[in-house]
């Protein structure tokens, strides 16, 4: 006898934590995942199982054999666009979810941003991409989670960007990194970002990536629920270590500061006054990204 496949998931155990009202709230939320690779696909999987009802998936890449040991998709999806493969998996988990896919660079199609409740950025490579996404999310006024995995899976980060509050994503991006190491003063991190040698990179195990994805998904759920705890928190950066992780140097005596394995630490990243997107150059916000870079001496 052929086994019957259920048509819809049973939400009883999820609602035991989120409540029915909370789960229904998530079902009305619209989340963009910009970068549907190993980290982005796992975040998407977790948010789907929590009840998020609308996704916009943005990624120009196709799945290949090197992806499948860390990605939600598998060998059956090799050669397909990642957004197409992940959309199929979302629908298999919950047919009621609405999914829009954009197999292209997020900079090409800014129409993806209006109507979103949250944008999750999972490691943008180029400086231009970082600035363009920062400008788009700032103009639309949506909350953004910037997430990344460090080289060889040593750890990862989740950075919360709130509209019209504090630093934007460009303040935090590696493009605006102002020193070799961060300085820690009274629990606040300055000269934004961690050691560049631990900047986002490809080598990492799925178990290491999934720890960061779980943290990011929990942040996303709390933001979508309009959590008072996150709303009132001054800390906007969380760093998690899979292995012993160099955070930076003390401003007091220059000694190196490490985070032990499987530990998390939160910091406050201040707004960067000279940020091209939200800083003192904001008076030029009607200019294009290229013009902004020219004003600042870029090329």
Coordinates of C-alpha atoms in Angstrom, one line a residue, residues 4-9:
X4 CA -0.1 8.9 2.2
X5 CA 1.9 12.1 2.0
X6 CA 0.4 14.8 4.3
X7 CA -0.8 17.9 2.4
X8 CA 0.0 20.4 5.1
X9 CA 2.4 20.5 8.1

